[in-house]
Coordinates of C-alpha atoms in Angstrom, one line a residue:
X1 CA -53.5 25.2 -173.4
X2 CA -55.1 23.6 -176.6
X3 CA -58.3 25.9 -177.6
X4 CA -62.1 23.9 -177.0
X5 CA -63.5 22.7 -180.2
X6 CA -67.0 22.9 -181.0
X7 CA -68.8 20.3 -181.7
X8 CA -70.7 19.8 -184.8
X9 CA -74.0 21.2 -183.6
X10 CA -72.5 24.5 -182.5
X11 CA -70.4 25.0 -185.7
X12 CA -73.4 24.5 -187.9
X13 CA -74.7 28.0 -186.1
X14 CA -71.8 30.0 -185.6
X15 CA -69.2 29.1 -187.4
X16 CA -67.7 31.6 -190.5
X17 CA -69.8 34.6 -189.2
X18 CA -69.3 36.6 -186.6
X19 CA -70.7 39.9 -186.4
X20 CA -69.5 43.0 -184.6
X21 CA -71.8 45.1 -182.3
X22 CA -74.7 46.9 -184.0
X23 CA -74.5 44.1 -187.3
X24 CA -77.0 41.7 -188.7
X25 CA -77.3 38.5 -186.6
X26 CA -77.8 36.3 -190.4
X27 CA -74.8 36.5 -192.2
X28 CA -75.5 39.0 -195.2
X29 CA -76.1 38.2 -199.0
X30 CA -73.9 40.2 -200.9
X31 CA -75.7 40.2 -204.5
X32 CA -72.8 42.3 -206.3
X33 CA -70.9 41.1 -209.4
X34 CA -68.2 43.6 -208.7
X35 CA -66.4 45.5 -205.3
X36 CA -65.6 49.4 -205.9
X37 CA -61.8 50.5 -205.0
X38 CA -60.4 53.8 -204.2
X39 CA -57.3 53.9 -206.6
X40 CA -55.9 51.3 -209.6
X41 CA -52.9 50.4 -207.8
X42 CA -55.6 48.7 -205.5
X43 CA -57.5 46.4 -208.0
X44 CA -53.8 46.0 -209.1
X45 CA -52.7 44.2 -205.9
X46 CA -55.5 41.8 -205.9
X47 CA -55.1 40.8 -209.4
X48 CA -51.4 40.1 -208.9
X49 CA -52.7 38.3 -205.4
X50 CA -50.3 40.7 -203.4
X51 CA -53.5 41.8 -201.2
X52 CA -56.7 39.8 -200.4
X53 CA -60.1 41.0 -201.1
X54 CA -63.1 40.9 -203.7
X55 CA -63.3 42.3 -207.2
X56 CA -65.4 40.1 -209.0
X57 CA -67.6 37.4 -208.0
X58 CA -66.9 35.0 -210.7
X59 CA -64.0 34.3 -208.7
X60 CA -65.3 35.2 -205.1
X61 CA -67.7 36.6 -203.0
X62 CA -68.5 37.3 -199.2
X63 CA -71.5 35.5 -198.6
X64 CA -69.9 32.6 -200.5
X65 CA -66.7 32.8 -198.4
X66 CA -68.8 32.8 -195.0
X67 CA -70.3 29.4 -196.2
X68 CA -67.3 27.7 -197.2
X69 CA -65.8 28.4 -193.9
X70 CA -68.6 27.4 -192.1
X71 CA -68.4 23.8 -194.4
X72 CA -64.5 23.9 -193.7
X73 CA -64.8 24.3 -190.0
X74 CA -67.3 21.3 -190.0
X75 CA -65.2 19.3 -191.7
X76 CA -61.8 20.2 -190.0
X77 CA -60.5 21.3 -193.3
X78 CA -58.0 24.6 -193.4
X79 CA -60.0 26.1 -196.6
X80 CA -63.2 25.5 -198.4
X81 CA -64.9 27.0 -201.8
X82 CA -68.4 26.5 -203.3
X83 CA -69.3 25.6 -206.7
X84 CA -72.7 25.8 -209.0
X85 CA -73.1 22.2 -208.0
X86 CA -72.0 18.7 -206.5
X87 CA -71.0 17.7 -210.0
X88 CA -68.8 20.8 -210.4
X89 CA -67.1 20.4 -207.0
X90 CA -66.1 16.4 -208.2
X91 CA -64.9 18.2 -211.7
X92 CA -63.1 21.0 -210.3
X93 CA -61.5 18.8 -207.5
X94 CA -59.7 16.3 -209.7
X95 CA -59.3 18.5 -212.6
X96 CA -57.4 20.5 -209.8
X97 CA -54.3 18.4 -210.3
X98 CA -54.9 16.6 -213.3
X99 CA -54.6 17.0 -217.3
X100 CA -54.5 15.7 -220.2
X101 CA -52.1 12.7 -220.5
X102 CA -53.3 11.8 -216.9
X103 CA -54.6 8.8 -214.7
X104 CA -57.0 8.7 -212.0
X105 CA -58.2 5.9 -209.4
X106 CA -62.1 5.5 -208.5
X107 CA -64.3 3.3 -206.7
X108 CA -67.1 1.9 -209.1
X109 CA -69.7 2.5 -206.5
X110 CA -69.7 6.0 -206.8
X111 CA -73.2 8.4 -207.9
X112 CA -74.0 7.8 -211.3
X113 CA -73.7 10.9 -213.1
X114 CA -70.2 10.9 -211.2
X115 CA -69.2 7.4 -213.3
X116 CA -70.3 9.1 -216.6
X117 CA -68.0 12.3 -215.7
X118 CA -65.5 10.2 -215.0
X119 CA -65.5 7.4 -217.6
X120 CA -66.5 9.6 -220.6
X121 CA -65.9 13.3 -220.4
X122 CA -62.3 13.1 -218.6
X123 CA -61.5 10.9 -220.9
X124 CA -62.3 13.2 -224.1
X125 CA -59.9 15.4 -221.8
X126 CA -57.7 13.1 -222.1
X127 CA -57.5 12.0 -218.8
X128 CA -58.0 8.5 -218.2
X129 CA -60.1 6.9 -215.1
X130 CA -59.6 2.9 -213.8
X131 CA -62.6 1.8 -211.9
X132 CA -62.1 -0.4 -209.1
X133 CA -63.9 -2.7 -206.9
X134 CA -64.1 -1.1 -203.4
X135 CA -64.3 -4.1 -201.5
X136 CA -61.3 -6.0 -203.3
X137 CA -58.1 -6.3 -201.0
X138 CA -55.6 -3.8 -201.3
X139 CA -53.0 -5.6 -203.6
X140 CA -55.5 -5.5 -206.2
X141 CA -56.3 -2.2 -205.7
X142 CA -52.2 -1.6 -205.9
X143 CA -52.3 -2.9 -209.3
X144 CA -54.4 -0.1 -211.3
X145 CA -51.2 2.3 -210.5
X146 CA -49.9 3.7 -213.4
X147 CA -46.7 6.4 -213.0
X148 CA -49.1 9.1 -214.6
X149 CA -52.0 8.5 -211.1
X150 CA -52.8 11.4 -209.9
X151 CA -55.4 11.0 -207.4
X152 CA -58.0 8.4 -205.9
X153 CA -61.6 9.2 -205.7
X154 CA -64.3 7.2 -203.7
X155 CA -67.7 8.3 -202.0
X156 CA -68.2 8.2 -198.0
X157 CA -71.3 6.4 -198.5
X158 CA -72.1 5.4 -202.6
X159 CA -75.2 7.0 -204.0
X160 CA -77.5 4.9 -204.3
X161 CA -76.0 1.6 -203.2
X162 CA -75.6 3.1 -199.4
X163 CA -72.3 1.0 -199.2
X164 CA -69.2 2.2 -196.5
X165 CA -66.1 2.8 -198.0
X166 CA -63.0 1.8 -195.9
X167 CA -61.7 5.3 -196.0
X168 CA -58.2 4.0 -194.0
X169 CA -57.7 1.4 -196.7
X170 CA -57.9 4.0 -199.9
X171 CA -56.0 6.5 -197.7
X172 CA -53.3 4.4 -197.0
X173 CA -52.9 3.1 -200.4
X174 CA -53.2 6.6 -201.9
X175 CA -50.6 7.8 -199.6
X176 CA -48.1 4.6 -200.5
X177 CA -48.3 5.9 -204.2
X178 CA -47.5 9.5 -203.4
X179 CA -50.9 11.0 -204.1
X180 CA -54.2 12.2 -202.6
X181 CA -57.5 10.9 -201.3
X182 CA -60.6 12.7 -202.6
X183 CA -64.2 11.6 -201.0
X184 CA -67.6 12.8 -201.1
X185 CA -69.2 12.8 -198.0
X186 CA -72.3 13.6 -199.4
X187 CA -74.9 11.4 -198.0
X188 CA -73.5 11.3 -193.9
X189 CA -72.3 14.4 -193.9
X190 CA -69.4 16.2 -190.9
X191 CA -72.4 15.5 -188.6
X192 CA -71.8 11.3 -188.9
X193 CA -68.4 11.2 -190.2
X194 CA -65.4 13.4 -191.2
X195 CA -62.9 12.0 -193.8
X196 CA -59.7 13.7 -192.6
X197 CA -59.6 11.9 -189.3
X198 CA -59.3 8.9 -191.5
X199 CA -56.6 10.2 -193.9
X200 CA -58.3 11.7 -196.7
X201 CA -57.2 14.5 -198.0
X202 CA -59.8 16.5 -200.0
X203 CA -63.8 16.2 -199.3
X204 CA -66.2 17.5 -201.9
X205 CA -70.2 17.3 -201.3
X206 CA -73.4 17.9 -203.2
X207 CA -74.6 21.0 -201.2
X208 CA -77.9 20.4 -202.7
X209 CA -78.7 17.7 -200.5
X210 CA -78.9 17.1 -196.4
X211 CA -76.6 20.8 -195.8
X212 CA -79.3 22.5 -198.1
X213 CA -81.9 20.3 -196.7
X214 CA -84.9 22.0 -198.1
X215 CA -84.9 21.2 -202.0
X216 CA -84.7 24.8 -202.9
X217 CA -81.0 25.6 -203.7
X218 CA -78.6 23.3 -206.4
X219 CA -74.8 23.9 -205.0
X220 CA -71.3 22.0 -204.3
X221 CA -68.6 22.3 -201.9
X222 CA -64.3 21.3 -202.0
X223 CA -62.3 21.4 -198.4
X224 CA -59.0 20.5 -198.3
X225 CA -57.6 19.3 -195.4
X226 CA -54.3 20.5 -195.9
X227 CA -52.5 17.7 -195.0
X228 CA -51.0 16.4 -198.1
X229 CA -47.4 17.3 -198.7
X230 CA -47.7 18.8 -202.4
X231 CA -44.0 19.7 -202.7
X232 CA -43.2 16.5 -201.1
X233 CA -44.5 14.8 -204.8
X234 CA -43.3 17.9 -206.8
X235 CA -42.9 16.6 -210.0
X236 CA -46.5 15.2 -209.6
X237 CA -48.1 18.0 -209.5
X238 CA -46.8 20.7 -211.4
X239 CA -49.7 22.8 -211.7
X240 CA -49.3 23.6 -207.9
X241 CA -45.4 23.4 -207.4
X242 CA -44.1 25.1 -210.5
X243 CA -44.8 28.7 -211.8
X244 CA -48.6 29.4 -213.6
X245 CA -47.7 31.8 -216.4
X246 CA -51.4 32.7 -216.7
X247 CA -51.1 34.4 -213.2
X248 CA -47.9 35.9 -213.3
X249 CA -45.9 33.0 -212.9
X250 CA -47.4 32.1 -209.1
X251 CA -46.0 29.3 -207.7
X252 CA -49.1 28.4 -205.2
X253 CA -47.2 25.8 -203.0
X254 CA -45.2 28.7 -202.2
X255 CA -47.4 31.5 -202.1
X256 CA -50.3 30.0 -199.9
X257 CA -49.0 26.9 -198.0
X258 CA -51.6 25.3 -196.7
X259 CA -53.9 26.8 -198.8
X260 CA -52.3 26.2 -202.2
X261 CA -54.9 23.7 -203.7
X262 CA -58.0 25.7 -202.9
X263 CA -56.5 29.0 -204.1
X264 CA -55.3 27.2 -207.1
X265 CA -58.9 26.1 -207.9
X266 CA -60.2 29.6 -207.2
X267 CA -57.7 31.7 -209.4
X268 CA -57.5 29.2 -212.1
X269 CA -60.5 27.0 -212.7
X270 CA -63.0 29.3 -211.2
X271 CA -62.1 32.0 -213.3
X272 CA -61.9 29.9 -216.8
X273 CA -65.0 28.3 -215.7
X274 CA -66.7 30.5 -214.1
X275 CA -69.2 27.6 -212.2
X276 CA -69.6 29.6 -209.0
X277 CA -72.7 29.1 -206.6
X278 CA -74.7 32.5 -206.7
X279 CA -74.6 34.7 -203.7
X280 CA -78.4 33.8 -203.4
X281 CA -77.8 30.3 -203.5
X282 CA -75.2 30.5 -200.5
X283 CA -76.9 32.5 -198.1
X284 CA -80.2 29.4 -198.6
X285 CA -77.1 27.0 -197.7
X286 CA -76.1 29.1 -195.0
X287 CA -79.7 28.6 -193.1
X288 CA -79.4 25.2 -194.6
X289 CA -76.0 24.5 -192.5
X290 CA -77.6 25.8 -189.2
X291 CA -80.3 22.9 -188.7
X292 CA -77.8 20.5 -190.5
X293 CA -77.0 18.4 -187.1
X294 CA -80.4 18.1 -185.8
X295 CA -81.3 17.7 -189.5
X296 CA -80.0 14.8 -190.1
X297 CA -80.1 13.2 -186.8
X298 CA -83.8 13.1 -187.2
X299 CA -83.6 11.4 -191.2
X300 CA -81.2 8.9 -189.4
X301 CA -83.3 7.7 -186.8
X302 CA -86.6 7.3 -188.5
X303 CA -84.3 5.4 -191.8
X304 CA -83.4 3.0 -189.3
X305 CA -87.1 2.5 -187.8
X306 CA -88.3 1.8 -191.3
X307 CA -85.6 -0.2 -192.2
X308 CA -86.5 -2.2 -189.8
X309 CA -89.7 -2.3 -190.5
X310 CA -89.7 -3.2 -194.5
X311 CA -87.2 -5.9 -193.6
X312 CA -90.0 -7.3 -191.2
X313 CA -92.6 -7.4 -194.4
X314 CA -92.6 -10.4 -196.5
X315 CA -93.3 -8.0 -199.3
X316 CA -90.0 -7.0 -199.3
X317 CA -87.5 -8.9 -200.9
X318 CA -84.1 -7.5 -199.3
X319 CA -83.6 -4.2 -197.8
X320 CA -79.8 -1.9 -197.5
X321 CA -79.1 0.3 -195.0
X322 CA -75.4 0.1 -193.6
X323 CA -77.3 0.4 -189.7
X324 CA -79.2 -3.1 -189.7
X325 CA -77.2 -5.7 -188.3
X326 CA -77.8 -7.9 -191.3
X327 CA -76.3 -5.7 -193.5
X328 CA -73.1 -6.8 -194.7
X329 CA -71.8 -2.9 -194.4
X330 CA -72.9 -2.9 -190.8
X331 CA -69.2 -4.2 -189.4
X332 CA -67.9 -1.0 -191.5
X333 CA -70.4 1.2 -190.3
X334 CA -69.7 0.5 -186.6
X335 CA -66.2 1.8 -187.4
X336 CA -66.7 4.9 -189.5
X337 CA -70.0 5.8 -189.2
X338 CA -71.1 5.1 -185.4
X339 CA -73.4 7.8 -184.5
X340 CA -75.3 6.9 -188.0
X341 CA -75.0 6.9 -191.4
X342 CA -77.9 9.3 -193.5
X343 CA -81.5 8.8 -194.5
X344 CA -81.6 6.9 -197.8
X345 CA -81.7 3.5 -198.1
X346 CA -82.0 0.7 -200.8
X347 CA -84.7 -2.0 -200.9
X348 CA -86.5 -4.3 -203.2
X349 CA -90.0 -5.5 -203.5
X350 CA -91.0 -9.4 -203.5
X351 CA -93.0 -8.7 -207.4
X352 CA -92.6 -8.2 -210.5
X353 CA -92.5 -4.6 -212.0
X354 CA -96.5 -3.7 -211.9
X355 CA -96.5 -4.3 -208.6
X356 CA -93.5 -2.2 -207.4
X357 CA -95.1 0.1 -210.3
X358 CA -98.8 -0.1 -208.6
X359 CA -96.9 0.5 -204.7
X360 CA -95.0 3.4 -206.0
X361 CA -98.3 5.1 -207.4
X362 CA -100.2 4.2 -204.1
X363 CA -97.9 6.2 -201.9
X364 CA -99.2 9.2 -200.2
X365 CA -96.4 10.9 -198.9
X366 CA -93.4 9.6 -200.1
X367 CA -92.5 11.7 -203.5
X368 CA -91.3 10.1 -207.0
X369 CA -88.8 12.6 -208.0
X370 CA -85.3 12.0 -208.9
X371 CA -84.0 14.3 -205.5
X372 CA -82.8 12.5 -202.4
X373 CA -81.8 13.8 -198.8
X374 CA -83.9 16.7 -198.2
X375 CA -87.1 17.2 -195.8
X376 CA -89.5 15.5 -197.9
X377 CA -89.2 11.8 -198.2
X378 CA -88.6 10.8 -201.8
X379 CA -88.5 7.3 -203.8
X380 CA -87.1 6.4 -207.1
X381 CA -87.5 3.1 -209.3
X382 CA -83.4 2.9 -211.0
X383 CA -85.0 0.3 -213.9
X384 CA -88.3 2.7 -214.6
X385 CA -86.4 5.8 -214.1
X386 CA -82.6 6.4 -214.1
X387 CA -81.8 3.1 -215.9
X388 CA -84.7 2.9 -218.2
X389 CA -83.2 2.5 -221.1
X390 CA -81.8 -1.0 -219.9
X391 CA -82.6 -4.5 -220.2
X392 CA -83.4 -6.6 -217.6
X393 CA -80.1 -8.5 -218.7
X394 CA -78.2 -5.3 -218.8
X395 CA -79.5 -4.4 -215.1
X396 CA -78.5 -7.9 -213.9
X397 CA -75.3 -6.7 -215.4
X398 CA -75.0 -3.6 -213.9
X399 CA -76.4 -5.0 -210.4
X400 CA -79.4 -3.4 -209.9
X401 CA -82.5 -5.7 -209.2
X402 CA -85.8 -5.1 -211.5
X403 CA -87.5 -4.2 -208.4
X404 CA -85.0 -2.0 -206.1
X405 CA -86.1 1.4 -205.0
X406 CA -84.2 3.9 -203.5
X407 CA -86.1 5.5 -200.7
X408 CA -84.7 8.9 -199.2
X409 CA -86.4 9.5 -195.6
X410 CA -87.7 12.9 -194.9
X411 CA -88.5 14.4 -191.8
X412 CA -92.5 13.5 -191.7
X413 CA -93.5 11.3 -189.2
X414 CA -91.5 8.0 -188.9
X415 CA -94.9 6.0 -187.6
X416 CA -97.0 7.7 -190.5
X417 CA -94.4 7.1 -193.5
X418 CA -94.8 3.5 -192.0
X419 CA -98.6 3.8 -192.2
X420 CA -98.2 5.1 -195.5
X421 CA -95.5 2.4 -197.0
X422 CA -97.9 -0.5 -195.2
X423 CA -101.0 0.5 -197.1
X424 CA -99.1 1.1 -200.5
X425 CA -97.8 -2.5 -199.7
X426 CA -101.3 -3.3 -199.8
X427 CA -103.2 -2.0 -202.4
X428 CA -100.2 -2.9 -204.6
X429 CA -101.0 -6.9 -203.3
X430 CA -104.7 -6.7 -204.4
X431 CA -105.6 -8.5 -206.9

C-alpha cells in the first residue's frame, strides 16, 4: 500500500523536523562553526565521507539541513542544500556540471542579474551561454546544441516579465540532447507548481523571496529531483561519473546514487566557495516555509483582483499577469500553473515618465524598493531604476516600455491597495 502524501500546506509545517518526546517544538538553530568528536579516527571518517555527520559548517549544518529537506519535500525532490543567496544557488547549480570549455542553454527571459551571470561572468570562466527565445518552436530551440551543452536553464515564471515557461517543451528537448533541465521556481513557488512533475530535473529558488516572506533573511536553495540518469551520459559529466582527486578519488555517481549531484555541490563547491546560508538565516526561512501556502495564496488572490482592476482604468496602458484571460500567457497558465501563479505583476501607465514618476511618489502603501514577493507590496520603475542607464531606444530594444512598473502584491488589504493605486492614479492626472 503506497504511503499518503502530504499536501503542500502540511509539508510547509512539518516537514524535515520532527522532534522526539521532551524536544523543542521549532526546529533548533545550531549557531556553531564546528561539531566536537570523541576520537581522530572519527573526524577521519567524515572527511573521507565513510560516515555522515557535521564538522564544519562551511560545508554543512543542522539547522540548514532541516530546511533543505523541508524545501526538498515541497518540491518532491530526493535532496536539497541552501546557499548565501538565489544567485549563488543559479551559480553553484550549473557550475555543478559545467567548466571551462563548456556550453549552456538559457531562456532570455530569465531575472536580470541571472542574464548578466550568465552572459558575462561564465563566460570569463570560459563557459559559454546561448540565449534563446522561449516562445520559439522547438526546432529552433534544437539548433543552439553544441556537442559541449551541458545543461538548459529557464525560470518557472521570468522575473519581471511574469511570462510561463513551457516546462514539457524544454524538458523534452533537454532530455533528446542527453542533458538536464534546471528552473527557478522562484516567483510560484511548490505551492502553484512543481517542475519535476513536468520533467525538470533540478529546481533552484531565491529563498529571499515568497518562502522567506518577510524581507528579513537574503538566501537560495538547489533540489534535485534525482531523476536524471548521470551515468547514462557519462562522458558528459565527468565531474560526477569519474573519480575527484581532490576528495580522494570519489566517484559520486557511485557513492551516493541518487544523491550524487547535491553531494557533489556540497563537498566540492561549497567547500571552495564557501557561499553557505548562515544557521541564523535558515532557521528565519524555516518560519518563513511554515506560512508559505497560505502565504502565497493570499498574494495570488488579491494580484488577480487588482489586475483586474488596473486593466479596468484608462490610465493604464496594458497590464501582465499570466491569470487575466487576456493575457497571452493565460492558455499556459491554465496548464502549469492552475491553482495560481504568484503576486507580482507587470503594467504600464497611459503617460509619459513625470506622470508614472508623480503616481509612483503618490503612493501610500505600496513601497519603491528594488525587493519583490514578500508581505509588503512593493513597485519598481525598470527605466528610472534598474535600467537607468538606458535610452529610451535602448529600452525599446530591450523590450521594456518607458512607463512599465513592476508591482509585487503584499499582503495588505486587496480593497485598500486599490484605494491607494486609484488616488495615486489621481493626483498623478492633475494638472
Amino acid at each position: 500500500m503506497n504511503e499518503k502524501k502530504n499536501r503542500p500546506g502540511t509539508i510547509c509545517v512539518h516537514a524535515g523536523y520532527s522532534p522526539e518526546n521532551g524536544e523543542p517544538r521549532q526546529m533548533p538553530i545550531i549557531q556553531s562553526t564546528t561539531f566536537k568528536y570523541e576520537s581522530s579516527a572519527a573526524m577521519g571518517r567524515l572527511f573521507d565521507l565513510e560516515d555522515d555527520g557535521y564538522f564544519y559548517t562551511r560545508l554543512q549544518n543542522p539547522t540548514n539541513d532541516m530546511v533543505a529537506a523541508r524545501i526538498a519535500a515541497l518540491e518532491g525532490g530526493v535532496a536539497a542544500m541552501l546557499t548565501s543567496s538565489g544567485q549563488a544557488a543559479n551559480f553553484f547549480a550549473c557550475f555543478n556540471i559545467c567548466e571551462a570549455g563548456d556550453h549552456m542553454i538559457s531562456a532570455a527571459s530569465i531575472y536580470g542579474g541571472t542574464f548578466n551571470l550568465f552572459a558575462v561572468t561564465f563566460k570569463k570562466m570560459g563557459i559559454d551561454v546561448t540565449f534563446v527565445d522561449q516562445d520559439a518552436p522547438a526546432e529552433e530551440i534544437e539548433k543552439a546544441f553544441r556537442p559541449n551543452t551541458k545543461l538548459v536553464f529557464g525560470e518557472t515564471l521570468s522575473n519581471p516579465g511574469v511570462r510561463v515557461l513551457d516546462l514539457e517543451k524544454f524538458a523534452t528537448i533537454a532530455h533528446s540532447h542527453g542533458v538536464p533541465f534546471i528552473v527557478d521556481n522562484t516567483f510560484p513557488t511548490p505551492v502553484f507548481c512543481r517542475p519535476f512533475e513536468w520533467g525538470a530535473d533540478i529546481v533552484t529558488h531565491s529563498t529571499t523571496k515568497y518562502m522567506d516572506g518577510q524581507g528579513v533573511q537574503v538566501g537560495g536553495a538547489i533540489v534535485d529531483s534525482g531523476n536524471f540518469d548521470w551515468e547514462a551520459h557519462a562522458e558528459k559529466f565527468p565531474g560526477l561519473t569519474t573519480p575527484d582527486e581532490s576528495y580522494h578519488g570519489v566517484i559520486y555517481t557511485k557513492k551516493f546514487g541518487k544523491g550524487a549531484y547535491i553531494s557533489k555541490a556540497t563537498c566540492q563547491l561549497m567547500r571552495d566557495f564557501g557561499a553557505i546560508q548562515s544557521p541564523q538565516n535558515a532557521f528565519y526561512l524555516g518560519l518563513g516555509l511554515q506560512t508559505l501556502d497560505v502565504r502565497v495564496r493570499r498574494h495570488n488572490s488579491s494580484a488577480l483582483r487588482i489586475a483586474r482592476f488596473l486593466q479596468s482604468d484608462p490610465r493604464v496602458k496594458w497590464v501582465e499577469f499570466p491569470e487575466l484571460e487576456t493575457s497571452p500567457e493565460h492558455e499556459r497558465q491554465l496548464k502549469y500553473l492552475p491553482e495560481g501563479t504568484c503576486g507580482v505583476m507587470a503594467f504600464a501607465l497611459d503617460g509619459d515618465r513625470d506622470f508614472v514618476e508623480k503616481f509612483m511618489d503618490s503612493l501610500k502603501l505600496a513601497t519603491i524598493e528594488t525587493h519583490v514577493a514578500d508581505c509588503h507590496t512593493c513597485i519598481l520603475h525598470p527605466a528610472a531604476h534598474t535600467h537607468r542607464q538606458l535610452s529610451d531606444a535602448q529600452l525599446a530594444e530591450a523590450g521594456i516600455d518607458p512607463a512599465q512598473l513592476r508591482f509585487s502584491v503584499g499582503l495588505e488589504d486587496p480593497e485598500d491597495l486599490i484605494d491607494d493605486l486609484r488616488q495615486a492614479l489621481d493626483k498623478a492626472s492633475e494638472n
